GROMACS .gro file of N, CA, C and O in nm:
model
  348
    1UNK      N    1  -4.225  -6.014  -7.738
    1UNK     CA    2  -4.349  -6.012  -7.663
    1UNK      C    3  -4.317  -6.035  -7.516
    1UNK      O    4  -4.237  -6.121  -7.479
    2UNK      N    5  -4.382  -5.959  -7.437
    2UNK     CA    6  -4.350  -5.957  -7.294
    2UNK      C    7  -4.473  -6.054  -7.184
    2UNK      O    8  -4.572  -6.005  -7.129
    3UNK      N    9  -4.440  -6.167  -7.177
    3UNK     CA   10  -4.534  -6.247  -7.100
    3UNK      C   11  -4.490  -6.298  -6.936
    3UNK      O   12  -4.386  -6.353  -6.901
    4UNK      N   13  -4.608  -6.257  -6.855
    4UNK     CA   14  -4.606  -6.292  -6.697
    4UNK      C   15  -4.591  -6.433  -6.672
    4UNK      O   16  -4.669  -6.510  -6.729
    5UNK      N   17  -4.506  -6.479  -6.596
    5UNK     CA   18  -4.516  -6.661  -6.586
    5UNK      C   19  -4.529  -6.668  -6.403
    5UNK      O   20  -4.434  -6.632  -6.334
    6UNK      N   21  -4.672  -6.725  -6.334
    6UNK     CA   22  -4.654  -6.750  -6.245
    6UNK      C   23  -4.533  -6.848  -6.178
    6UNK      O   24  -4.489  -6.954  -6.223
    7UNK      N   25  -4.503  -6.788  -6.078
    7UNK     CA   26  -4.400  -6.949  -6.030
    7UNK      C   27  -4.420  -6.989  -5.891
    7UNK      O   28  -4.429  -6.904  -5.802
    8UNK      N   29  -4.425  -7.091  -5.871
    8UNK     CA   30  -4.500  -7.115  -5.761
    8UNK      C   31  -4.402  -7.100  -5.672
    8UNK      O   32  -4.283  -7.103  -5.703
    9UNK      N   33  -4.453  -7.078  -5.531
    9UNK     CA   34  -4.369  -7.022  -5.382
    9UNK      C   35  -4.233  -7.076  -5.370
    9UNK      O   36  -4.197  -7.187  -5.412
   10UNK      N   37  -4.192  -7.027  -5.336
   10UNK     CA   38  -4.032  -7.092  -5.280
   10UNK      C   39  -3.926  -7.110  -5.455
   10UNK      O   40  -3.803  -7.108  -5.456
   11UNK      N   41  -3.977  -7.120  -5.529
   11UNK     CA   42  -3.847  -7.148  -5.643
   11UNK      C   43  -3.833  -7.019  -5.773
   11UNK      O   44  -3.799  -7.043  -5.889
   12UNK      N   45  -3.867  -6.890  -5.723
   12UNK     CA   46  -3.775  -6.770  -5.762
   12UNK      C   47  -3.646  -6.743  -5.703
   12UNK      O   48  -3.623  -6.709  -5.587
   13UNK      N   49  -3.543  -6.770  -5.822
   13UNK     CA   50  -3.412  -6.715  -5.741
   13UNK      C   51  -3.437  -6.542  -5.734
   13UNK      O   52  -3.546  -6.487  -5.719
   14UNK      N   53  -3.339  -6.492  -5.746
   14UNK     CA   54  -3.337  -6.314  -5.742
   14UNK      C   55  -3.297  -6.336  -5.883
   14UNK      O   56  -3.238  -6.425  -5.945
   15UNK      N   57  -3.354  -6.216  -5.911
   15UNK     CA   58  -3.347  -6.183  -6.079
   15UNK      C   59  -3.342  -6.063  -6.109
   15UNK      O   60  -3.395  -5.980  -6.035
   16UNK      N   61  -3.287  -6.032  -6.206
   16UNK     CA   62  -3.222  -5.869  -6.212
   16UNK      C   63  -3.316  -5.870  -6.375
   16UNK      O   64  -3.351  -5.968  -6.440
   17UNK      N   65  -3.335  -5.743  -6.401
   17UNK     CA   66  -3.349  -5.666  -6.532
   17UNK      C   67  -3.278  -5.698  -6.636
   17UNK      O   68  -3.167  -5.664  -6.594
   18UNK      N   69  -3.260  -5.736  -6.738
   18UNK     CA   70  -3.172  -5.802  -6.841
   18UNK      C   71  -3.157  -5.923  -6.815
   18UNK      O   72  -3.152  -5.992  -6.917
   19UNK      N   73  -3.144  -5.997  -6.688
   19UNK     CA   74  -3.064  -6.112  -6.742
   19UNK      C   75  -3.166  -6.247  -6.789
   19UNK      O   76  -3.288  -6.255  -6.776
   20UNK      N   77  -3.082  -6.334  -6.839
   20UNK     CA   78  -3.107  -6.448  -6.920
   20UNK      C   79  -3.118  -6.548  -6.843
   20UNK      O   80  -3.025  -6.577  -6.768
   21UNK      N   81  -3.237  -6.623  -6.846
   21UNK     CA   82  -3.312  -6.717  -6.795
   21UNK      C   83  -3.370  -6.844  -6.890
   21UNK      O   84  -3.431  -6.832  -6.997
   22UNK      N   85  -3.341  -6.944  -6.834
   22UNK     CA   86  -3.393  -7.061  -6.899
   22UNK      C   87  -3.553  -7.125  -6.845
   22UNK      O   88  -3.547  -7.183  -6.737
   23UNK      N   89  -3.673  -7.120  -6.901
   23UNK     CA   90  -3.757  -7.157  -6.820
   23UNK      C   91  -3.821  -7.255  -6.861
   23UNK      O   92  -3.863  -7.264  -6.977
   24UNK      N   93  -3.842  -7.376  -6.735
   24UNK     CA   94  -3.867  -7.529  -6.726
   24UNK      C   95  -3.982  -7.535  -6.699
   24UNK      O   96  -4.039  -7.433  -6.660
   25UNK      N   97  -4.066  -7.683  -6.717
   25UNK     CA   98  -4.234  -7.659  -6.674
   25UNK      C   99  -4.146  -7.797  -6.639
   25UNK      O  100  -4.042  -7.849  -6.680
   26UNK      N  101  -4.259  -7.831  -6.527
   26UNK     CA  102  -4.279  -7.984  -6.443
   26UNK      C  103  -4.417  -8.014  -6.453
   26UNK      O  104  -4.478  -7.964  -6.359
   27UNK      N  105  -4.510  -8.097  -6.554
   27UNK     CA  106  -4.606  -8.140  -6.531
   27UNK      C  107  -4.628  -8.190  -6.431
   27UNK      O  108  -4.542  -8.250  -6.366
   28UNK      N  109  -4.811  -8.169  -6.380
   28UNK     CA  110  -4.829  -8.257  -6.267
   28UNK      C  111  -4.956  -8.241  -6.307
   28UNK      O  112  -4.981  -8.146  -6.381
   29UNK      N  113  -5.087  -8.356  -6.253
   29UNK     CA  114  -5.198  -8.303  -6.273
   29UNK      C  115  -5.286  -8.239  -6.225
   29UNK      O  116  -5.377  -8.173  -6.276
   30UNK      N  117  -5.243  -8.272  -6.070
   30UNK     CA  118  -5.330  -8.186  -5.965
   30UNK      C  119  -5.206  -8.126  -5.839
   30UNK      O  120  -5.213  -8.132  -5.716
   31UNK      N  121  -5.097  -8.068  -5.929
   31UNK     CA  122  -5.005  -8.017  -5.818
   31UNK      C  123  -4.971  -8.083  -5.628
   31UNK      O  124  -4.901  -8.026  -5.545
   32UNK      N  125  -5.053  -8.223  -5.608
   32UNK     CA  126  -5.036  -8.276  -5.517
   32UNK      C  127  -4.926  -8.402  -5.584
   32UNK      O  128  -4.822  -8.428  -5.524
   33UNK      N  129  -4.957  -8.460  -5.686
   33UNK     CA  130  -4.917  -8.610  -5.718
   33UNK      C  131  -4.772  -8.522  -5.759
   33UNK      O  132  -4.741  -8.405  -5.782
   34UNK      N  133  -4.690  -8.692  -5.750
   34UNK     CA  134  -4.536  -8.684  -5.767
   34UNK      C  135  -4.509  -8.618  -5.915
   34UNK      O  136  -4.560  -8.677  -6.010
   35UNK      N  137  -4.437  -8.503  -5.940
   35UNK     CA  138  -4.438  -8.461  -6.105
   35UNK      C  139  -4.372  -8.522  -6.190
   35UNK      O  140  -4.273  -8.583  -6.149
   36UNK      N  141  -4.395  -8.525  -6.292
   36UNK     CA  142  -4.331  -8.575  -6.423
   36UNK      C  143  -4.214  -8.497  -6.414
   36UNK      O  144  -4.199  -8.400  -6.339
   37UNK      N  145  -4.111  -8.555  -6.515
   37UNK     CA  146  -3.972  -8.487  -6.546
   37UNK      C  147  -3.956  -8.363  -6.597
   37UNK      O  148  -4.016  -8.332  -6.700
   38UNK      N  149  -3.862  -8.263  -6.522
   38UNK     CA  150  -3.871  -8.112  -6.576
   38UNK      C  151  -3.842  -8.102  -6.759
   38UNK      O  152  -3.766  -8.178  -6.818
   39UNK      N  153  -3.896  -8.028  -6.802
   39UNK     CA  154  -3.803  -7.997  -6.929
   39UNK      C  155  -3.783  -7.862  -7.004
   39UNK      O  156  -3.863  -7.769  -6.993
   40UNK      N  157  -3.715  -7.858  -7.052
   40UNK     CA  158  -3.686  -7.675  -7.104
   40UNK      C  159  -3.806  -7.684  -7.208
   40UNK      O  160  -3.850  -7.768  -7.286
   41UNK      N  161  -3.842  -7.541  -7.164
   41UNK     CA  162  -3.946  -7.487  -7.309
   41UNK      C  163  -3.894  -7.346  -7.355
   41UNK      O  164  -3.918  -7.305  -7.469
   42UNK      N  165  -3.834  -7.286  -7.280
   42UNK     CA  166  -3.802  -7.173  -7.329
   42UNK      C  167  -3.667  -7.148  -7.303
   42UNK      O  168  -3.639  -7.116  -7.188
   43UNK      N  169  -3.565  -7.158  -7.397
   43UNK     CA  170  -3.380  -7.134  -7.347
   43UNK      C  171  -3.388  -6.967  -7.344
   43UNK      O  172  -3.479  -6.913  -7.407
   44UNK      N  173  -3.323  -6.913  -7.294
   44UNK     CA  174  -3.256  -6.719  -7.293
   44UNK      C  175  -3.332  -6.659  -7.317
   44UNK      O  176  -3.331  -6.578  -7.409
   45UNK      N  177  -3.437  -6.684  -7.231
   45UNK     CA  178  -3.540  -6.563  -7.190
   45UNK      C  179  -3.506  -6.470  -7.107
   45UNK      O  180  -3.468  -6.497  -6.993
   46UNK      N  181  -3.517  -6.337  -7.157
   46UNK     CA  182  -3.480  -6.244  -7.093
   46UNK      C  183  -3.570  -6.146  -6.998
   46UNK      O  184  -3.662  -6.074  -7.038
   47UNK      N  185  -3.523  -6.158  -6.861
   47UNK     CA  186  -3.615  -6.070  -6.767
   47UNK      C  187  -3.666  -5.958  -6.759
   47UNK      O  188  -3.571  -5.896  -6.709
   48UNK      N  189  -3.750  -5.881  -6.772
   48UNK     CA  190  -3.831  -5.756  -6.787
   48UNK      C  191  -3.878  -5.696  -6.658
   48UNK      O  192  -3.860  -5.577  -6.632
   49UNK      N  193  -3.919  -5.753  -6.603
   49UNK     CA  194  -3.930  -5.734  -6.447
   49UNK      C  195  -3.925  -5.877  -6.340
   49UNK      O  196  -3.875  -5.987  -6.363
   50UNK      N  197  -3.968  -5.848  -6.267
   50UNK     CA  198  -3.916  -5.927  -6.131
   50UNK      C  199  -3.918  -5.870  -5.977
   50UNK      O  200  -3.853  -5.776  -5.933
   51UNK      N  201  -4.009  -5.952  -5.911
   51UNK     CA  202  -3.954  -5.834  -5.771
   51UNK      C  203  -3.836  -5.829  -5.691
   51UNK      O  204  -3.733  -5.897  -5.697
   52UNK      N  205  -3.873  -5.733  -5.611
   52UNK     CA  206  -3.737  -5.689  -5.571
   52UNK      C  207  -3.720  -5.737  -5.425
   52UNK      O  208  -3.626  -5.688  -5.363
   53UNK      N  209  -3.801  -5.828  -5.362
   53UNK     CA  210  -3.795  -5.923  -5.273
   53UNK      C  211  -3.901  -6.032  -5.317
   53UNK      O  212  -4.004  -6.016  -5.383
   54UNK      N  213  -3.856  -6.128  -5.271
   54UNK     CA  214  -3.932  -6.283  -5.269
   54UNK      C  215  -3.972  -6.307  -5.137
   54UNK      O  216  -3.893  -6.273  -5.049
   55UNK      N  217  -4.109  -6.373  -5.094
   55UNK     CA  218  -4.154  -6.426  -4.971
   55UNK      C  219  -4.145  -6.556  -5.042
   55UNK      O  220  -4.175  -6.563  -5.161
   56UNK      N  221  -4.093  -6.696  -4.950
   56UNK     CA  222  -4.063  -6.805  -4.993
   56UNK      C  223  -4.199  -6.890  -4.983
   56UNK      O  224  -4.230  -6.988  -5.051
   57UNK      N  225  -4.290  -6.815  -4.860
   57UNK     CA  226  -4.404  -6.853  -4.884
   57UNK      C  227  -4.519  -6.844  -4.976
   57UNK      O  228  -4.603  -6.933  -4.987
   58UNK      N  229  -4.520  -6.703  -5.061
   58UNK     CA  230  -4.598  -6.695  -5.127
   58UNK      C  231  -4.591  -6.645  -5.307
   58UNK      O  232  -4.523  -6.551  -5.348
   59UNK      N  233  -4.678  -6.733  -5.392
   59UNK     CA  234  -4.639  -6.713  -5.540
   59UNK      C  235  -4.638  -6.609  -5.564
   59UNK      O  236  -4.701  -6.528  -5.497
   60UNK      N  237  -4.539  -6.564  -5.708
   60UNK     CA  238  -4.482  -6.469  -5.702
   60UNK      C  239  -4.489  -6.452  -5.912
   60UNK      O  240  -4.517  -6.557  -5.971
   61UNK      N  241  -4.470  -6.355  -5.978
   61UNK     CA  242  -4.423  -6.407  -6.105
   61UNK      C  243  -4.349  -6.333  -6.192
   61UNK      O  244  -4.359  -6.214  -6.160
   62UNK      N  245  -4.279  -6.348  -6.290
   62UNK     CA  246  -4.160  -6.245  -6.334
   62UNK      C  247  -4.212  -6.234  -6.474
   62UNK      O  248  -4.286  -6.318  -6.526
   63UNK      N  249  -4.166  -6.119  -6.534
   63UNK     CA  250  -4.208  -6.066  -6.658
   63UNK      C  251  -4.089  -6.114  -6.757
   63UNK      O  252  -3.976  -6.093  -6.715
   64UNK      N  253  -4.099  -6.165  -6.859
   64UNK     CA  254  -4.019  -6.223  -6.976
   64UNK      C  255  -4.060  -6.194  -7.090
   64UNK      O  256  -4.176  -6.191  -7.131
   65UNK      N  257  -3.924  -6.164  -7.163
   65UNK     CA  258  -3.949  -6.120  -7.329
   65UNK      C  259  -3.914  -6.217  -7.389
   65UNK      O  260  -3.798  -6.252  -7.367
   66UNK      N  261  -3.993  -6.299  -7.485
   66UNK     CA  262  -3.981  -6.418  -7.536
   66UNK      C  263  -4.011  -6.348  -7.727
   66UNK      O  264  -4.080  -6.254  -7.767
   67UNK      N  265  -3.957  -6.407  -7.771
   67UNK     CA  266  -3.996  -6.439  -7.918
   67UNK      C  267  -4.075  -6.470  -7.967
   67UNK      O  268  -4.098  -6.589  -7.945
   68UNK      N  269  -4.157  -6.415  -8.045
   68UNK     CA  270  -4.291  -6.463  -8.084
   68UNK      C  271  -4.298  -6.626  -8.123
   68UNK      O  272  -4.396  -6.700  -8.114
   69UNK      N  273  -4.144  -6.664  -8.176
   69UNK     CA  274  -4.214  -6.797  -8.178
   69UNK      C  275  -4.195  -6.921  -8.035
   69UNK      O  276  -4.217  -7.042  -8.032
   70UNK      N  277  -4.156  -6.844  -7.951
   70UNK     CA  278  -4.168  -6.914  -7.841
   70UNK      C  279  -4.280  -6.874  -7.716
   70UNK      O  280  -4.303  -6.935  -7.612
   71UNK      N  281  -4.333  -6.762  -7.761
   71UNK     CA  282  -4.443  -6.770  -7.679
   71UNK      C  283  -4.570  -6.833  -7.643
   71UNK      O  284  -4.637  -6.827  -7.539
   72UNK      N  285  -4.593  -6.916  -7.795
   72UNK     CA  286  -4.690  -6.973  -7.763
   72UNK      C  287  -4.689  -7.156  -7.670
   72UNK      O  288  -4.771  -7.241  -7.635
   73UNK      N  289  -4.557  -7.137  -7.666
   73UNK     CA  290  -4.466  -7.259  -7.588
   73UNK      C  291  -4.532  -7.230  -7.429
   73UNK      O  292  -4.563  -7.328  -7.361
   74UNK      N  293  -4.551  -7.103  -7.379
   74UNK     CA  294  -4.588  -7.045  -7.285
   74UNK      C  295  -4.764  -7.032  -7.234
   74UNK      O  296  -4.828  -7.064  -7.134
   75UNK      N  297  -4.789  -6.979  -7.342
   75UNK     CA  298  -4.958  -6.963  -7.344
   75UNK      C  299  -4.998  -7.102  -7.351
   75UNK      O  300  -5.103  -7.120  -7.290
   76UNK      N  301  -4.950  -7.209  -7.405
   76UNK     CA  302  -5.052  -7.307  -7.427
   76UNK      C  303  -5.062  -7.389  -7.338
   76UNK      O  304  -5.165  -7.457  -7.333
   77UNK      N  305  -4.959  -7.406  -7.241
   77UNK     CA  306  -4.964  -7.458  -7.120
   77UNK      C  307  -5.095  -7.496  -7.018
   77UNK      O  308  -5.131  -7.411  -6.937
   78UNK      N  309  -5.125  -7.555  -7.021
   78UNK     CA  310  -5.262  -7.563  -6.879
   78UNK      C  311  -5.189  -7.506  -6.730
   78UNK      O  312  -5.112  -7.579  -6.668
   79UNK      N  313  -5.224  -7.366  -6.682
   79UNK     CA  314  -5.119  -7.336  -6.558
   79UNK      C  315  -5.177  -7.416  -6.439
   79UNK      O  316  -5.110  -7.408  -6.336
   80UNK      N  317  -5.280  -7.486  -6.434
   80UNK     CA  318  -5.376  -7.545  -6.309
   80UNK      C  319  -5.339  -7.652  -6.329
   80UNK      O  320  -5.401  -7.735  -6.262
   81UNK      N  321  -5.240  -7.704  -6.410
   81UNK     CA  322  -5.126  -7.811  -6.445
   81UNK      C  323  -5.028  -7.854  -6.439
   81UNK      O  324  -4.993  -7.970  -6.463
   82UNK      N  325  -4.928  -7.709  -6.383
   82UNK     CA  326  -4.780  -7.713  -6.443
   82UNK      C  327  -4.764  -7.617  -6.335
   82UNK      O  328  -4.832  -7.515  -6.322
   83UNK      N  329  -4.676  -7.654  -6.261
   83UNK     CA  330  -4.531  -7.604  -6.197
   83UNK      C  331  -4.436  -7.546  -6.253
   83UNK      O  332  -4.356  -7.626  -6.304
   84UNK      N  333  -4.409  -7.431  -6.266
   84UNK     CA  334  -4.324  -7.348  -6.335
   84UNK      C  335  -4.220  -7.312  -6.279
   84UNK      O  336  -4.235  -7.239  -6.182
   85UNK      N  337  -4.050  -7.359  -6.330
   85UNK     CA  338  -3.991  -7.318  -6.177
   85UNK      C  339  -3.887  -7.216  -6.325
   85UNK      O  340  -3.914  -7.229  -6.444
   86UNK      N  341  -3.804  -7.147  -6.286
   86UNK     CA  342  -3.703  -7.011  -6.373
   86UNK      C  343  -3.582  -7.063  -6.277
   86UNK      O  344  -3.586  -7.076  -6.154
   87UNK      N  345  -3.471  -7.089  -6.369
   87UNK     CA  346  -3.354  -7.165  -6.322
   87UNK      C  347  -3.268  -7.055  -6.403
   87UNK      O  348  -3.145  -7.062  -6.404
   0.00000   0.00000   0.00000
């Protein structure tokens, strides 16, 4: 299954077509307060798209093929919650 993950400004590296990505959530509750500890939710997720430049200023989000049983690791997330960074 192919799911969009916003990521907020400044923490897309460059990302190519195929490759394998680990992706972390950082709770926070109102994206101002200090965040909780990162943690993996999704190991070797693989990239589907991605752009082909990043502005560091502005959010951006990459396309990932996840496993059905890890997608809902993804969907259930509150995004008006969570800081999403792709390491």
């Amino acid at each position: 299954r192919v799911v969009s993950v916003a990521i907020r400004a400044g923490r897309l590296p460059s990302l190519q077509h195929g490759q394998r990505v680990d992706v972390w959530m950082t709770p926070s509750s109102d994206g101002a307060q200090v965040p909780g500890p990162s943690e993996l939710v999704v190991p070797g997720a693989v990239v589907v798209a991605a752009p082909e430049s990043v502005d560091a200023l502005t959010e951006s989000a990459v396309s990932l093929a996840l496993a059905d049983k890890t997608t809902g690791a993804i969907l259930t997330v509150d995004g008006g919650n969570i800081a999403a960074a792709v390491r």
